[in-house]
N, CA and C atoms as an extended XYZ file, in Angstrom:
198
Properties=species:S:1:pos:R:3:atomname:S:1:resname:S:1:resid:I:1 pbc="F F F"
N        71.769       25.724      -36.211 N   UNK     1
C        70.966       24.457      -35.735 CA  UNK     1
C        69.310       24.567      -35.866 C   UNK     1
N        69.057       25.832      -35.818 N   UNK     2
C        67.454       26.209      -35.807 CA  UNK     2
C        67.182       25.757      -37.419 C   UNK     2
N        68.278       25.997      -38.180 N   UNK     3
C        67.667       25.698      -39.555 CA  UNK     3
C        67.632       24.052      -39.650 C   UNK     3
N        68.448       23.271      -39.571 N   UNK     4
C        68.399       21.987      -39.647 CA  UNK     4
C        66.996       21.570      -38.684 C   UNK     4
N        66.726       22.050      -37.500 N   UNK     5
C        65.375       21.488      -36.789 CA  UNK     5
C        64.347       21.614      -37.403 C   UNK     5
N        64.079       22.887      -38.431 N   UNK     6
C        63.272       23.577      -38.962 CA  UNK     6
C        63.051       22.203      -40.222 C   UNK     6
N        64.044       21.861      -40.608 N   UNK     7
C        64.057       20.973      -41.663 CA  UNK     7
C        63.730       19.530      -41.304 C   UNK     7
N        64.218       19.110      -40.044 N   UNK     8
C        63.614       17.925      -39.598 CA  UNK     8
C        62.141       17.995      -39.202 C   UNK     8
N        61.809       18.794      -38.703 N   UNK     9
C        60.201       19.197      -38.361 CA  UNK     9
C        59.296       18.877      -39.912 C   UNK     9
N        60.070       19.921      -40.955 N   UNK    10
C        59.387       19.608      -42.540 CA  UNK    10
C        59.288       18.205      -42.753 C   UNK    10
N        60.223       17.217      -42.487 N   UNK    11
C        60.212       15.874      -42.731 CA  UNK    11
C        59.248       15.007      -42.140 C   UNK    11
N        58.560       15.562      -40.922 N   UNK    12
C        57.319       14.662      -40.319 CA  UNK    12
C        56.064       15.322      -40.389 C   UNK    12
N        56.043       16.583      -41.151 N   UNK    13
C        54.775       17.254      -41.737 CA  UNK    13
C        53.765       16.325      -42.325 C   UNK    13
N        52.742       16.263      -41.947 N   UNK    14
C        51.633       15.282      -42.442 CA  UNK    14
C        51.853       13.685      -41.995 C   UNK    14
N        52.758       13.160      -41.435 N   UNK    15
C        52.789       11.953      -40.535 CA  UNK    15
C        51.865       11.874      -39.646 C   UNK    15
N        51.165       10.845      -39.188 N   UNK    16
C        50.463       10.495      -37.888 CA  UNK    16
C        51.268       10.252      -37.023 C   UNK    16
N        51.460       11.459      -35.982 N   UNK    17
C        52.438       11.349      -34.826 CA  UNK    17
C        51.556       11.030      -33.454 C   UNK    17
N        52.413       10.186      -32.680 N   UNK    18
C        51.396        9.694      -31.396 CA  UNK    18
C        51.373       10.821      -30.469 C   UNK    18
N        50.664       10.897      -29.271 N   UNK    19
C        50.478       11.945      -28.536 CA  UNK    19
C        52.027       12.530      -28.015 C   UNK    19
N        52.694       11.676      -27.643 N   UNK    20
C        53.793       11.915      -27.179 CA  UNK    20
C        54.858       12.117      -28.365 C   UNK    20
N        54.684       12.218      -29.445 N   UNK    21
C        55.373       12.993      -30.383 CA  UNK    21
C        54.770       14.266      -30.801 C   UNK    21
N        53.606       14.379      -30.562 N   UNK    22
C        53.075       16.003      -30.660 CA  UNK    22
C        53.660       16.773      -29.763 C   UNK    22
N        53.530       16.078      -28.377 N   UNK    23
C        54.155       16.841      -27.214 CA  UNK    23
C        55.568       17.363      -27.454 C   UNK    23
N        56.084       16.295      -28.061 N   UNK    24
C        57.720       16.705      -28.565 CA  UNK    24
C        57.657       17.980      -29.318 C   UNK    24
N        57.186       17.974      -30.427 N   UNK    25
C        56.800       18.834      -31.363 CA  UNK    25
C        56.713       20.296      -30.629 C   UNK    25
N        55.489       20.092      -30.049 N   UNK    26
C        55.372       21.603      -29.118 CA  UNK    26
C        56.588       21.823      -28.492 C   UNK    26
N        57.422       21.185      -27.857 N   UNK    27
C        58.513       21.333      -26.972 CA  UNK    27
C        59.663       21.855      -27.822 C   UNK    27
N        59.909       21.361      -28.902 N   UNK    28
C        61.026       21.429      -29.950 CA  UNK    28
C        60.528       23.188      -30.444 C   UNK    28
N        59.329       23.424      -30.497 N   UNK    29
C        58.803       24.783      -31.236 CA  UNK    29
C        59.330       25.556      -30.043 C   UNK    29
N        58.960       25.442      -28.861 N   UNK    30
C        59.262       26.212      -27.416 CA  UNK    30
C        60.553       26.500      -27.450 C   UNK    30
N        61.333       25.487      -27.447 N   UNK    31
C        62.803       25.792      -27.331 CA  UNK    31
C        63.588       26.657      -28.384 C   UNK    31
N        62.755       26.668      -29.548 N   UNK    32
C        63.028       27.076      -30.528 CA  UNK    32
C        62.889       28.930      -30.742 C   UNK    32
N        61.430       29.209      -29.898 N   UNK    33
C        61.176       30.372      -29.706 CA  UNK    33
C        61.973       31.127      -28.833 C   UNK    33
N        62.394       30.107      -27.441 N   UNK    34
C        63.171       30.766      -26.309 CA  UNK    34
C        64.548       30.661      -26.983 C   UNK    34
N        65.130       30.136      -27.966 N   UNK    35
C        66.344       30.632      -28.332 CA  UNK    35
C        66.523       31.887      -29.114 C   UNK    35
N        65.460       32.003      -29.887 N   UNK    36
C        65.230       32.805      -30.812 CA  UNK    36
C        65.361       34.598      -30.002 C   UNK    36
N        64.639       34.241      -28.950 N   UNK    37
C        64.455       35.379      -28.066 CA  UNK    37
C        65.712       35.562      -27.216 C   UNK    37
N        66.317       34.565      -26.521 N   UNK    38
C        67.790       34.678      -26.272 CA  UNK    38
C        68.721       35.246      -26.901 C   UNK    38
N        68.655       34.695      -28.050 N   UNK    39
C        69.790       35.440      -29.446 CA  UNK    39
C        69.521       37.132      -29.220 C   UNK    39
N        68.199       37.462      -29.520 N   UNK    40
C        67.544       38.771      -29.679 CA  UNK    40
C        67.947       39.273      -28.557 C   UNK    40
N        68.025       39.146      -27.282 N   UNK    41
C        68.460       39.798      -26.092 CA  UNK    41
C        69.978       39.821      -25.847 C   UNK    41
N        70.625       38.795      -26.946 N   UNK    42
C        72.091       38.883      -26.760 CA  UNK    42
C        72.864       37.901      -25.713 C   UNK    42
N        71.751       36.998      -25.521 N   UNK    43
C        72.235       35.804      -24.737 CA  UNK    43
C        72.750       34.791      -25.474 C   UNK    43
N        73.810       34.494      -26.061 N   UNK    44
C        74.182       33.489      -27.095 CA  UNK    44
C        74.654       32.352      -26.451 C   UNK    44
N        74.942       32.345      -25.079 N   UNK    45
C        74.971       30.657      -24.634 CA  UNK    45
C        73.719       30.124      -24.354 C   UNK    45
N        72.925       30.977      -23.754 N   UNK    46
C        71.441       30.472      -23.555 CA  UNK    46
C        70.939       30.036      -24.975 C   UNK    46
N        70.610       30.805      -26.050 N   UNK    47
C        70.224       30.678      -27.039 CA  UNK    47
C        70.720       29.188      -27.718 C   UNK    47
N        71.978       29.358      -27.741 N   UNK    48
C        72.810       27.951      -28.453 CA  UNK    48
C        72.345       26.778      -27.650 C   UNK    48
N        72.368       26.810      -26.368 N   UNK    49
C        71.930       25.677      -25.606 CA  UNK    49
C        70.571       25.245      -26.006 C   UNK    49
N        69.619       26.542      -26.193 N   UNK    50
C        68.040       26.029      -26.313 CA  UNK    50
C        67.671       25.713      -27.766 C   UNK    50
N        68.402       25.917      -28.665 N   UNK    51
C        68.711       25.520      -30.356 CA  UNK    51
C        69.181       23.972      -30.208 C   UNK    51
N        70.372       23.816      -29.483 N   UNK    52
C        71.014       22.340      -29.414 CA  UNK    52
C        69.898       21.456      -28.900 C   UNK    52
N        69.302       21.716      -27.880 N   UNK    53
C        67.781       21.089      -27.252 CA  UNK    53
C        66.662       20.542      -28.318 C   UNK    53
N        66.571       21.607      -28.868 N   UNK    54
C        65.692       21.658      -29.799 CA  UNK    54
C        66.127       20.568      -31.163 C   UNK    54
N        67.093       20.867      -31.574 N   UNK    55
C        67.745       19.949      -32.335 CA  UNK    55
C        68.013       18.538      -32.074 C   UNK    55
N        68.573       18.493      -30.811 N   UNK    56
C        68.351       16.917      -30.666 CA  UNK    56
C        67.063       16.475      -30.383 C   UNK    56
N        66.080       16.659      -29.800 N   UNK    57
C        64.791       16.257      -30.053 CA  UNK    57
C        64.349       16.145      -31.246 C   UNK    57
N        64.338       17.254      -32.248 N   UNK    58
C        63.967       16.898      -33.785 CA  UNK    58
C        64.839       15.707      -34.387 C   UNK    58
N        66.027       15.543      -33.979 N   UNK    59
C        66.474       14.220      -34.751 CA  UNK    59
C        65.834       12.922      -34.216 C   UNK    59
N        65.612       13.066      -32.874 N   UNK    60
C        65.044       11.784      -32.532 CA  UNK    60
C        63.748       11.473      -32.855 C   UNK    60
N        62.840       12.661      -33.406 N   UNK    61
C        61.748       12.357      -33.881 CA  UNK    61
C        61.788       11.926      -35.478 C   UNK    61
N        62.968       12.355      -36.137 N   UNK    62
C        63.021       11.730      -37.799 CA  UNK    62
C        63.706       10.517      -37.877 C   UNK    62
N        64.516       10.120      -36.681 N   UNK    63
C        65.435        9.122      -37.093 CA  UNK    63
C        64.290        7.662      -36.914 C   UNK    63
N        64.659        6.534      -37.822 N   UNK    64
C        63.822        5.641      -38.193 CA  UNK    64
C        63.762        4.728      -36.751 C   UNK    64
N        62.508        4.253      -36.484 N   UNK    65
C        62.144        3.913      -34.881 CA  UNK    65
C        62.438        2.207      -35.281 C   UNK    65
N        63.127        1.467      -34.017 N   UNK    66
C        63.588        0.370      -34.414 CA  UNK    66
C        62.584       -0.696      -33.454 C   UNK    66
């Protein structure tokens, strides 16, 4: 999940993002960092949940706006 989230973030690199989108990117990165820390501590459930949240947010950023 963290890998696909990172790929989604790469897709929007260089794009002009709104302030709300920039805030979302910051939140995604925070979730990713917290997920990695939880996994390192052996808390697999928390790590998975945080990675899932980051992935959902990143997918929302890259999907075409309608």
